[in-house]
Amino acid sequence: MDARPPSRVEGAVAHIRDRIATRTLAHGARLPSVRELAEKLGVSKSTVVEAYERLAAEGAVVARRGSGFFVAGPARPLAPAPADPPPEPAIDPSWINQHAMMGLPDFLCPGAGWLPDSWVLDLGVQRALRLAARDGAHRRRQYDEPMGFAPLRRLFSVRLAERDVLVDPDQVIVTDSCSQALDLVCRFLLRPGDTVVVDDPCYFNFLSLLKANRANVVAAPLAPDGPDVEALERLIIEHRPRLYLTNAGLQNPTGATLSPAKAHRVLRLAEDYDLLILEDDTFGDFEPEPAIRLAGLDGLRRVVQVGSATKAVGAATRCGYIAAAADWIGPLVDLKLATSMGNSVTGAAMIHRVLTESNYRRHLDALRGKAADAMGHALRKLRAHGLEPWIEPRAGIFLWARLPDGIAAADVARYSLTKKVLLAPGPAFSASDLGRGCLRFNVARCVEPRIFEVLDDAIAAAPRGGS
Amino acid sequence: MDARPPSRVEGAVAHIRDRIATRTLAHGARLPSVRELAEKLGVSKSTVVEAYERLAAEGAVVARRGSGFFVAGPARPLAPAPADPPPEPAIDPSWINQHAMMGLPDFLCPGAGWLPDSWVLDLGVQRALRLAARDGAHRRRQYDEPMGFAPLRRLFSVRLAERDVLVDPDQVIVTDSCSQALDLVCRFLLRPGDTVVVDDPCYFNFLSLLKANRANVVAAPLAPDGPDVEALERLIIEHRPRLYLTNAGLQNPTGATLSPAKAHRVLRLAEDYDLLILEDDTFGDFEPEPAIRLAGLDGLRRVVQVGSATKAVGAATRCGYIAAAADWIGPLVDLKLATSMGNSVTGAAMIHRVLTESNYRRHLDALRGKAADAMGHALRKLRAHGLEPWIEPRAGIFLWARLPDGIAAADVARYSLTKKVLLAPGPAFSASDLGRGCLRFNVARCVEPRIFEVLDDAIAAAPRGGS
């Protein structure tokens, strides 16, 4: 007798599949009970259970709580998911996100895009919650005003002015996150099939967001002082994009900074070719001195700026903003209400409190100092382990580094995951060759020596000229 | 000499307009200083200021903080706003929303869709904030898990089971609001140009939401026990819709309840014509006994259910959920991350605490009692003032009532607004003749006698056969 359990399971699977195919078991019919089929086929009950579970996993049957297994209904056409299943799980943006956000126990996450908990815990969210309970913004109103909490809009307007983006509070909309702000602006400005230019490399969630908005994406190579303007112009002429989506201040994933001369040339291109610009200022709080903003240079005529209030606060309560031309505000607010009915006023009031606490600026100063130290450390360590930083960013938490020649970032990331180290492989940020051999490091999360040990092993294990 | 100041202002406006038109003042050029133009035209400085402000209001010039007025840039083509400007401001959904959400001082708002503050203030959001500060969910993680706070997903699964919707916690996604849940499902299931059936009348924000999703909308007449199934089938055959978007439990705006027989026939239609169903269970907490749910009847195969956790809690912190087929969860989570990077964990943890407090069920019982009393009161008052309720809803807070023949709800709403009473006119809920003469009342907000005095006056003032 054949003792291999898999073949018994496979036999039971084949038996049921056959009965479904011949309609002996019709759609919706209950499968034989586990005991019944085990007796009939002369196998153990656990073999039948495994067979049924395998059929359930492939969707041929469905389990119903307390009542057994049933033949699945006729396959109905599923919607084309805006986010299709990734062809290569290990390099998909949502893969990084979802793993990082799961807070996997014992994992080290130099690939995660946010600060370690220990960097933000002293920030007084706890105090803000306690004070919020006392001051009771939740008592004064339920739904927030359509544009968002007015004191926070005024505060954003002041913070923007510090970066030479002069904007009236009535041109500022509060959102529940910077991601929501980005999405609202894309939904407002783009029609399905419109083309959008991004930087190569760019923040990986830009690509998911644009896919969800059914936009075509083209990528312009990034130089350390901003986009390659000649390449950008060629792309514009060829593809006639409607929008250029880029970062302000500190670019994600490279930490690059737009120079004033590049900013002027980019804005001239936008004016000449009637291109709109969406500028994401998520990491502005990490700059020692603000770099030039396209939104400021343009006076918010064809540039929209979005940003986050909480990158330096911690993401447990999230908050973002949109700053745009006055005549775009009405339709953007309509869209915000249609798709969310407005932001959470409790959260907005809490964030306002945190940002106006007397120790907030000291906190930012301390963060910048810690990030600068961590950047120096990461630069040294990465070079010592054979990786070459693309640039030495002037500030921020991101470092974009190239692996030794012929090593694929996807291979390194896959290997590291088995060793409980979550990396951010380049193909998530760049569809071009550039991304293939690069990784993004969050320098605030590169302290543990084990990261570099795993990196060594991953590089040693990776095939040369690998996937 | 002509002493009318307006003509001096108009003269100054015309002078500048002329100089812009002839390009004496080019796009982007600085306007003469106020003093300069006042001297040149021999008018007062305040006349020039008023002229400049009028030009700014119409967009011909822009004010820049501290540096004066400048000629506005060339008009650039604005994006076609997903929410176009309403042709009739007084009956546009966003008009109701935005007015109601502004919390206008001294206004009575029987048209607002949520409970009065005094009905939810005793609910312990304050206590939840204080306890959240102590327990520190914000300390344990920053970004929430991609699917949302696990204890809350388990709680939703239990609450759904009480309504005979049997769903595993792994089929539940937490969202920042029910509106976001609706939007995510629409983005997942619909392509631009797809047709969606709604009830006639339906919740007004469904129409804004579907517009934002670029869907075509057809409406099936609603009967007190659910949709008119014959009419629904005719619409399905004619328009081949992809989705039927409806309410579970208590319909908005009518308070109608789907009967089991109707539920079965609707689901049969959906199966026969491969129609998907999105069921919005926002007002389930207000039912004394749960009515049948399409999601439960169908076992979440072609029905997706979304709902709100906070209709009975107050909307200062918002929270919603999606319950869907297991194989839809992955792409829905991807879409949630792409467009928001996840919900706020502080908010989700707070809501979980509120919903599991020992007094929460007592609060719901008390709310239902208050709503029932308010319903009786509103029915009597509306009839006494010449309005005819469409049905007497078994529960909930909404009453859909018809004005005397020939009176248009839009006229009544416009008049009432001038008397600081915000109504919800029928055309926001129904594009058909039905909506023209109806209003939706929130019975929890129909206590003040002044509402009915204003209603009397508005009806008396309205033209017969009006707009």
Coordinates of N, CA and C in Angstrom, one line a residue, chain A residues 62 64-65 71-74 76-83 94 97-98 101-103 114-117 120-121 125-126 129-130 132-134 138-146 157 161 166-168 176-177 179-180 183 187-192 203 205 208-209 212-214 242 274 276 300-302 311 314-318 325 327-328 330-331 333-335 337-347 350 445, chain B residues 62 64-65 71-74 76-84 94 97-98 101-103 114-117 120-121 125-126 129-130 132-134 138-146 157 166-169 176-177 179-180 183 187-192 203 205 208-209 212-214 242 274 276 301-302 311 314-318 325 327-328 330-331 333-335 337-347 350 445:
Chain A
V62 N -17.0 26.0 -0.5 CA -17.0 27.0 0.6 C -17.4 26.4 1.9
R64 N -19.3 26.7 5.4 CA -20.2 27.5 6.1 C -20.2 27.1 7.6
R65 N -20.1 28.1 8.4 CA -20.0 27.9 9.9 C -21.0 26.9 10.4
V71 N -20.6 23.2 -2.5 CA -20.0 23.5 -3.8 C -20.2 25.0 -4.1
A72 N -19.1 25.7 -4.5 CA -19.1 27.1 -4.7 C -20.1 27.4 -5.8
G73 N -20.7 28.6 -5.8 CA -21.6 29.0 -6.9 C -20.8 29.2 -8.2
P74 N -21.6 29.4 -9.3 CA -20.9 29.7 -10.6 C -20.0 30.8 -10.4
R76 N -18.5 34.1 -10.8 CA -19.0 35.3 -11.4 C -17.9 36.2 -11.7
P77 N -18.0 37.1 -12.7 CA -16.9 37.9 -13.1 C -16.6 38.9 -12.0
L78 N -15.4 38.7 -11.4 CA -15.0 39.7 -10.3 C -14.7 41.0 -11.0
A79 N -14.8 42.1 -10.3 CA -14.4 43.4 -10.8 C -12.9 43.3 -11.1
P80 N -12.5 44.0 -12.1 CA -11.1 44.2 -12.3 C -10.6 45.0 -11.1
A81 N -9.9 44.4 -10.2 CA -9.5 45.2 -9.0 C -8.6 46.3 -9.4
P82 N -8.9 47.5 -8.9 CA -8.0 48.6 -9.2 C -6.5 48.2 -8.9
A83 N -6.3 47.5 -7.8 CA -5.0 47.0 -7.5 C -5.0 45.5 -7.9
S94 N 2.3 47.2 -2.0 CA 1.4 46.9 -0.9 C 2.0 45.8 0.0
N97 N 4.1 47.7 2.5 CA 3.1 48.4 3.4 C 2.5 47.4 4.4
Q98 N 1.9 46.4 3.9 CA 1.1 45.5 4.7 C 2.0 44.8 5.7
M101 N 3.1 47.4 8.3 CA 2.0 47.9 9.1 C 1.5 46.8 10.1
M102 N 1.8 45.6 9.8 CA 1.3 44.5 10.6 C 2.1 44.5 12.0
G103 N 3.1 45.3 12.1 CA 3.9 45.3 13.3 C 4.3 43.9 13.7
W114 N 8.2 55.1 8.3 CA 7.9 56.1 9.4 C 8.9 55.9 10.6
L115 N 8.8 56.8 11.5 CA 9.8 56.8 12.6 C 9.5 55.7 13.6
P116 N 10.6 55.2 14.2 CA 10.4 54.2 15.3 C 9.5 54.8 16.4
D117 N 8.8 53.9 17.1 CA 7.9 54.4 18.2 C 8.7 55.2 19.2
V120 N 8.9 59.0 18.7 CA 7.7 59.9 18.8 C 7.0 59.8 20.1
L121 N 7.3 58.8 20.9 CA 6.5 58.5 22.1 C 6.5 59.7 23.1
V125 N 1.2 62.8 22.7 CA -0.1 62.4 22.2 C -1.0 62.0 23.4
Q126 N -0.3 61.4 24.4 CA -1.1 61.0 25.6 C -1.7 62.2 26.3
L129 N -4.5 63.6 24.4 CA -5.8 62.9 24.6 C -6.4 63.3 25.9
R130 N -5.6 63.4 26.9 CA -6.2 63.8 28.2 C -6.8 65.2 28.2
A132 N -7.8 66.7 25.5 CA -8.9 66.6 24.6 C -10.2 66.2 25.4
A133 N -9.9 65.2 26.3 CA -11.1 64.7 27.1 C -11.6 65.9 27.9
R134 N -10.7 66.7 28.4 CA -11.1 67.8 29.3 C -11.7 69.0 28.5
H138 N -15.1 67.3 21.1 CA -16.1 66.4 20.6 C -17.5 66.8 21.2
R139 N -17.5 67.7 22.2 CA -18.8 68.1 22.7 C -19.3 69.3 21.9
R140 N -18.4 70.1 21.3 CA -18.9 71.3 20.7 C -19.5 71.0 19.3
R141 N -19.0 70.0 18.7 CA -19.6 69.6 17.4 C -19.4 68.2 17.1
Q142 N -20.2 67.6 16.2 CA -20.0 66.2 15.8 C -19.2 66.2 14.5
Y143 N -19.9 66.4 13.4 CA -19.1 66.5 12.1 C -18.3 67.7 12.2
D144 N -17.1 67.7 11.6 CA -16.3 68.8 11.5 C -16.9 69.8 10.4
E145 N -16.4 71.0 10.4 CA -16.8 71.9 9.3 C -16.3 71.3 8.0
P146 N -17.0 71.5 6.9 CA -16.6 70.9 5.7 C -15.2 71.0 5.3
S157 N -1.7 77.3 7.5 CA -1.4 78.5 6.7 C -0.1 79.2 7.2
A161 N 3.5 79.4 5.3 CA 4.2 80.7 5.1 C 5.7 80.6 5.5
L166 N 2.6 81.2 0.4 CA 1.6 82.2 1.0 C 0.2 81.8 0.7
V167 N -0.6 81.4 1.7 CA -1.9 80.9 1.4 C -2.8 81.3 2.5
D168 N -4.0 81.7 2.1 CA -5.0 82.1 3.0 C -5.6 80.8 3.7
D176 N -8.1 63.6 6.6 CA -7.7 62.6 7.6 C -6.3 62.1 7.5
S177 N -5.7 62.3 6.3 CA -4.3 61.9 6.1 C -3.8 62.6 4.9
S179 N -2.4 60.9 2.6 CA -2.7 60.0 1.5 C -4.1 60.4 1.0
Q180 N -5.1 60.7 1.9 CA -6.4 61.1 1.5 C -6.3 62.4 0.7
D183 N -5.2 61.6 -2.8 CA -6.2 61.0 -3.5 C -7.3 61.9 -4.0
R187 N -8.3 62.6 -7.8 CA -9.7 62.4 -8.3 C -10.3 63.7 -8.9
F188 N -9.9 64.8 -8.3 CA -10.4 66.1 -8.8 C -9.8 66.5 -10.1
L189 N -8.5 66.3 -10.3 CA -7.8 66.7 -11.5 C -7.7 65.8 -12.6
L190 N -7.8 64.5 -12.3 CA -7.6 63.5 -13.3 C -8.8 62.8 -13.8
R191 N -8.9 62.5 -15.1 CA -9.9 61.6 -15.7 C -9.2 60.3 -15.9
P192 N -10.0 59.2 -15.9 CA -9.4 57.9 -16.2 C -8.7 58.0 -17.6
Y203 N 8.0 57.7 -4.5 CA 7.3 57.1 -3.3 C 6.4 56.0 -3.9
N205 N 3.8 54.5 -2.9 CA 2.4 54.5 -2.9 C 1.8 55.5 -3.9
S208 N 0.6 53.1 -6.5 CA -0.7 52.5 -6.2 C -1.9 53.5 -6.3
L209 N -1.6 54.7 -5.9 CA -2.6 55.7 -5.9 C -3.0 56.0 -7.3
A212 N -5.1 53.3 -8.8 CA -6.5 53.4 -8.3 C -7.2 54.5 -9.0
N213 N -6.5 55.5 -9.4 CA -7.2 56.6 -10.2 C -7.2 56.3 -11.7
R214 N -6.8 55.2 -12.1 CA -6.8 54.7 -13.5 C -6.0 55.7 -14.4
R242 N -1.2 65.3 -17.8 CA -2.0 66.4 -17.2 C -1.3 66.9 -15.9
D274 N 1.0 73.6 -20.1 CA -0.2 73.6 -19.3 C -0.3 72.3 -18.5
L276 N -0.3 70.6 -14.8 CA -0.6 70.9 -13.4 C 0.5 70.1 -12.5
L300 N 0.4 79.0 -6.0 CA -0.7 78.1 -6.0 C -1.7 78.4 -7.1
R301 N -1.1 78.6 -8.3 CA -1.9 78.8 -9.5 C -2.1 77.5 -10.2
R302 N -1.0 76.8 -10.5 CA -1.2 75.5 -11.2 C -0.5 74.4 -10.3
K311 N 3.9 63.3 10.4 CA 5.1 62.5 10.2 C 6.1 62.6 11.4
G314 N 3.9 60.9 14.9 CA 3.5 59.5 15.0 C 2.2 59.4 14.3
A315 N 1.9 58.2 13.8 CA 0.8 58.0 12.9 C -0.5 57.4 13.5
A316 N -0.5 57.4 14.9 CA -1.6 56.8 15.5 C -2.9 57.6 15.3
T317 N -2.7 58.9 15.3 CA -3.8 59.8 14.8 C -3.2 60.5 13.6
R318 N -3.9 60.4 12.5 CA -3.4 61.0 11.3 C -4.1 62.2 10.8
A325 N -5.5 76.6 -5.2 CA -6.1 77.8 -5.7 C -7.5 78.0 -5.1
D327 N -10.3 78.9 -6.2 CA -11.5 78.4 -6.9 C -11.5 76.9 -7.1
W328 N -10.5 76.2 -6.6 CA -10.5 74.7 -6.6 C -11.1 74.2 -5.2
G330 N -13.9 74.8 -3.4 CA -15.3 74.4 -3.4 C -15.5 73.0 -3.9
P331 N -15.1 72.7 -5.1 CA -15.2 71.3 -5.7 C -14.4 70.3 -4.9
V333 N -13.9 70.3 -1.7 CA -14.6 70.1 -0.4 C -15.9 69.2 -0.8
D334 N -16.5 69.5 -1.9 CA -17.6 68.6 -2.3 C -17.2 67.2 -2.5
L335 N -16.0 67.0 -3.1 CA -15.5 65.6 -3.3 C -15.2 65.0 -1.9
L337 N -16.6 65.6 0.9 CA -17.9 65.2 1.6 C -18.5 64.0 0.9
A338 N -18.5 64.0 -0.4 CA -19.1 62.9 -1.2 C -18.4 61.5 -0.8
T339 N -17.1 61.6 -0.6 CA -16.4 60.3 -0.4 C -16.0 60.0 1.0
S340 N -16.3 61.0 2.0 CA -16.0 60.7 3.4 C -16.9 61.4 4.4
M341 N -17.7 62.3 3.9 CA -18.5 63.2 4.8 C -17.6 64.0 5.8
G342 N -16.4 64.1 5.5 CA -15.5 65.0 6.3 C -14.6 64.3 7.3
N343 N -13.7 65.0 7.8 CA -12.6 64.4 8.7 C -13.1 64.3 10.1
S344 N -12.4 63.6 10.9 CA -12.7 63.5 12.3 C -12.3 64.7 13.1
V345 N -13.2 65.4 13.8 CA -12.9 66.6 14.5 C -12.1 66.3 15.7
T346 N -12.4 65.2 16.4 CA -11.6 64.8 17.6 C -10.1 64.7 17.2
G347 N -9.8 64.0 16.1 CA -8.5 63.8 15.7 C -7.8 65.2 15.3
M350 N -7.1 67.2 18.3 CA -5.9 66.7 19.0 C -4.6 67.0 18.4
R445 N 15.8 53.6 11.4 CA 15.6 52.2 11.8 C 16.8 51.3 11.4
Chain B
V62 N -5.1 89.4 -8.2 CA -4.9 88.6 -7.0 C -4.1 89.5 -6.0
R64 N -1.5 89.7 -3.0 CA -0.4 88.9 -2.4 C 0.0 89.6 -1.1
R65 N 0.1 88.8 -0.1 CA 0.3 89.3 1.3 C 1.5 90.3 1.3
V71 N -2.1 91.4 -11.6 CA -3.0 90.9 -12.6 C -2.9 89.4 -12.6
A72 N -4.1 88.8 -12.6 CA -4.2 87.3 -12.5 C -3.6 86.7 -13.8
G73 N -3.1 85.5 -13.7 CA -2.6 84.8 -14.9 C -3.6 84.5 -15.9
P74 N -3.2 84.0 -17.1 CA -4.2 83.6 -18.1 C -5.1 82.5 -17.5
R76 N -6.6 79.2 -17.0 CA -6.2 77.9 -17.5 C -7.4 77.0 -17.3
P77 N -7.5 76.0 -18.2 CA -8.7 75.1 -18.1 C -8.7 74.4 -16.8
L78 N -9.8 74.6 -16.0 CA -9.9 73.9 -14.8 C -10.4 72.4 -15.1
A79 N -10.0 71.6 -14.2 CA -10.4 70.2 -14.3 C -11.9 70.1 -14.3
P80 N -12.5 69.2 -15.0 CA -14.0 69.0 -14.9 C -14.2 68.4 -13.5
A81 N -14.7 69.2 -12.6 CA -14.9 68.8 -11.2 C -15.8 67.6 -11.2
P82 N -15.4 66.5 -10.5 CA -16.3 65.4 -10.4 C -17.7 65.8 -9.8
A83 N -17.7 66.7 -8.9 CA -18.9 67.3 -8.5 C -19.1 68.7 -9.1
D84 N -19.9 68.7 -10.2 CA -20.1 69.9 -10.9 C -20.9 70.9 -10.1
S94 N -24.8 68.8 -1.6 CA -23.7 69.3 -0.8 C -24.2 70.6 -0.1
N97 N -25.6 69.4 3.2 CA -24.4 68.9 4.0 C -23.7 70.1 4.6
Q98 N -23.2 70.9 3.7 CA -22.3 72.0 4.1 C -23.0 72.9 5.1
M101 N -23.4 71.0 8.4 CA -22.1 70.8 9.1 C -21.5 72.0 9.6
M102 N -21.8 73.2 9.0 CA -21.2 74.4 9.5 C -21.6 74.7 10.9
G103 N -22.7 74.0 11.4 CA -23.1 74.3 12.8 C -23.5 75.8 12.9
W114 N -28.1 63.7 11.4 CA -27.5 63.1 12.6 C -28.2 63.5 13.9
L115 N -27.9 62.8 15.0 CA -28.6 63.1 16.3 C -28.2 64.5 16.8
P116 N -29.1 65.1 17.6 CA -28.7 66.3 18.3 C -27.6 66.0 19.3
D117 N -26.7 67.0 19.5 CA -25.6 66.8 20.5 C -26.1 66.2 21.8
V120 N -26.3 62.5 22.3 CA -25.1 61.6 22.3 C -24.1 62.0 23.4
L121 N -24.3 63.2 24.0 CA -23.2 63.7 24.8 C -23.0 62.8 26.1
V125 N -17.8 59.6 25.3 CA -16.6 59.8 24.4 C -15.5 60.5 25.3
Q126 N -16.0 61.3 26.2 CA -15.0 62.0 27.0 C -14.2 61.0 27.9
L129 N -11.8 59.0 25.8 CA -10.6 59.8 25.5 C -9.7 59.7 26.7
R130 N -10.2 59.8 27.9 CA -9.4 59.8 29.1 C -8.8 58.4 29.3
A132 N -8.4 56.3 26.9 CA -7.4 56.0 25.8 C -6.1 56.6 26.1
A133 N -6.1 57.8 26.8 CA -4.8 58.4 27.2 C -4.1 57.5 28.1
R134 N -4.8 56.8 29.0 CA -4.2 55.9 30.0 C -3.8 54.6 29.4
H138 N -2.2 54.4 21.2 CA -1.3 55.1 20.3 C 0.2 54.8 20.6
R139 N 0.4 54.2 21.8 CA 1.8 53.9 22.1 C 2.2 52.5 21.6
R140 N 1.2 51.7 21.4 CA 1.5 50.3 21.0 C 1.8 50.2 19.5
R141 N 1.2 51.1 18.7 CA 1.4 51.1 17.3 C 1.1 52.4 16.7
Q142 N 1.7 52.7 15.6 CA 1.4 54.0 14.9 C 0.3 53.7 13.8
Y143 N 0.7 53.3 12.7 CA -0.3 52.9 11.7 C -1.1 51.7 12.2
D144 N -2.3 51.7 11.9 CA -3.1 50.5 12.3 C -2.8 49.3 11.4
E145 N -3.2 48.1 11.8 CA -3.0 47.0 10.8 C -3.8 47.3 9.6
P146 N -3.4 46.8 8.4 CA -4.0 47.1 7.2 C -5.5 46.9 7.2
S157 N -17.9 41.7 13.8 CA -18.4 40.3 13.4 C -19.5 39.9 14.4
L166 N -23.6 36.3 9.1 CA -22.5 35.5 9.6 C -21.2 35.8 8.9
V167 N -20.3 36.3 9.6 CA -19.0 36.8 8.9 C -17.9 36.6 9.8
D168 N -16.8 36.1 9.3 CA -15.6 35.9 10.0 C -14.9 37.3 10.2
P169 N -14.2 37.5 11.3 CA -13.5 38.8 11.5 C -12.6 39.1 10.3
D176 N -12.4 54.6 8.2 CA -12.5 55.8 9.0 C -13.9 56.3 9.0
S177 N -14.8 55.8 8.2 CA -16.2 56.2 8.2 C -17.0 55.3 7.3
S179 N -18.9 56.4 5.1 CA -18.8 57.0 3.7 C -17.5 56.5 3.0
Q180 N -16.4 56.4 3.8 CA -15.2 55.8 3.1 C -15.4 54.4 2.7
D183 N -17.3 54.3 -0.5 CA -16.5 54.8 -1.6 C -15.5 53.7 -2.0
R187 N -15.3 52.0 -5.6 CA -14.1 52.1 -6.5 C -13.7 50.7 -6.9
F188 N -13.9 49.8 -6.0 CA -13.5 48.4 -6.2 C -14.4 47.7 -7.3
L189 N -15.7 47.9 -7.2 CA -16.6 47.2 -8.0 C -16.9 47.9 -9.3
L190 N -16.8 49.2 -9.4 CA -17.3 49.9 -10.5 C -16.2 50.4 -11.4
R191 N -16.5 50.4 -12.7 CA -15.6 51.1 -13.7 C -16.4 52.3 -14.1
P192 N -15.6 53.4 -14.5 CA -16.3 54.6 -15.0 C -17.4 54.2 -16.1
Y203 N -30.7 58.0 0.0 CA -29.8 58.9 0.7 C -29.0 59.8 -0.3
N205 N -26.3 61.5 -0.3 CA -24.9 61.4 -0.6 C -24.5 60.2 -1.5
S208 N -24.0 61.8 -4.8 CA -22.7 62.5 -4.9 C -21.6 61.5 -5.0
L209 N -21.7 60.4 -4.3 CA -20.7 59.4 -4.3 C -20.6 58.7 -5.6
A212 N -19.0 61.0 -8.1 CA -17.5 61.0 -7.9 C -16.9 59.7 -8.5
N213 N -17.7 58.6 -8.5 CA -17.2 57.4 -9.1 C -17.5 57.2 -10.6
R214 N -18.0 58.3 -11.2 CA -18.3 58.4 -12.6 C -19.3 57.3 -13.1
R242 N -24.5 47.2 -12.9 CA -23.5 46.3 -12.2 C -23.8 46.1 -10.7
D274 N -26.9 38.6 -12.6 CA -25.5 38.9 -12.1 C -25.3 40.3 -11.7
L276 N -24.5 42.9 -8.5 CA -23.9 42.9 -7.2 C -24.7 43.9 -6.4
R301 N -22.0 36.6 -0.7 CA -21.4 36.1 -1.9 C -21.5 37.2 -3.0
R302 N -22.6 37.8 -3.2 CA -22.7 38.9 -4.1 C -23.1 40.2 -3.5
K311 N -23.2 56.1 14.4 CA -24.4 56.9 14.3 C -25.1 57.2 15.6
G314 N -22.3 59.6 18.1 CA -21.9 60.9 17.7 C -20.7 60.9 16.7
A315 N -20.7 61.9 15.9 CA -19.7 61.8 14.7 C -18.4 62.5 14.9
A316 N -18.1 62.9 16.2 CA -16.8 63.6 16.4 C -15.7 62.7 16.1
T317 N -15.8 61.4 16.5 CA -14.8 60.4 16.0 C -15.6 59.4 15.2
R318 N -15.2 59.2 13.9 CA -16.0 58.4 13.0 C -15.3 57.1 12.8
A325 N -17.1 39.2 0.8 CA -16.5 37.9 0.5 C -15.1 37.9 0.8
D327 N -12.6 36.6 -0.7 CA -11.6 36.9 -1.7 C -11.6 38.3 -2.2
W328 N -12.6 39.1 -1.7 CA -12.6 40.5 -2.1 C -11.8 41.4 -1.1
G330 N -8.6 41.2 0.2 CA -7.2 41.6 -0.2 C -7.2 42.8 -1.1
P331 N -7.9 42.8 -2.2 CA -7.9 44.0 -3.1 C -8.5 45.2 -2.4
V333 N -8.4 45.9 0.7 CA -7.3 46.5 1.7 C -6.3 47.2 0.9
D334 N -5.8 46.6 -0.3 CA -4.9 47.3 -1.1 C -5.4 48.7 -1.5
L335 N -6.7 48.8 -1.9 CA -7.2 50.0 -2.3 C -7.3 51.0 -1.1
L337 N -5.3 51.1 1.4 CA -3.9 51.6 1.7 C -3.5 52.6 0.6
A338 N -3.8 52.3 -0.7 CA -3.4 53.1 -1.8 C -4.0 54.5 -1.6
T339 N -5.2 54.6 -1.1 CA -5.9 55.9 -1.0 C -5.9 56.5 0.3
S340 N -5.5 55.8 1.4 CA -5.5 56.4 2.7 C -4.4 56.0 3.6
M341 N -3.7 54.9 3.2 CA -2.6 54.3 4.1 C -3.2 53.8 5.4
G342 N -4.5 53.6 5.5 CA -5.1 53.0 6.6 C -5.8 54.0 7.5
N343 N -6.6 53.4 8.5 CA -7.4 54.2 9.3 C -6.6 54.6 10.6
S344 N -7.2 55.5 11.3 CA -6.6 56.0 12.5 C -6.8 55.0 13.7
V345 N -5.7 54.5 14.2 CA -5.8 53.5 15.3 C -6.3 54.1 16.6
T346 N -5.9 55.4 16.9 CA -6.5 56.0 18.1 C -8.0 56.1 18.0
G347 N -8.5 56.5 16.9 CA -10.0 56.6 16.8 C -10.6 55.2 16.9
M350 N -10.6 54.0 20.4 CA -11.6 54.7 21.2 C -13.0 54.2 20.9
R445 N -34.9 66.1 15.7 CA -34.6 67.6 15.6 C -35.9 68.3 15.3

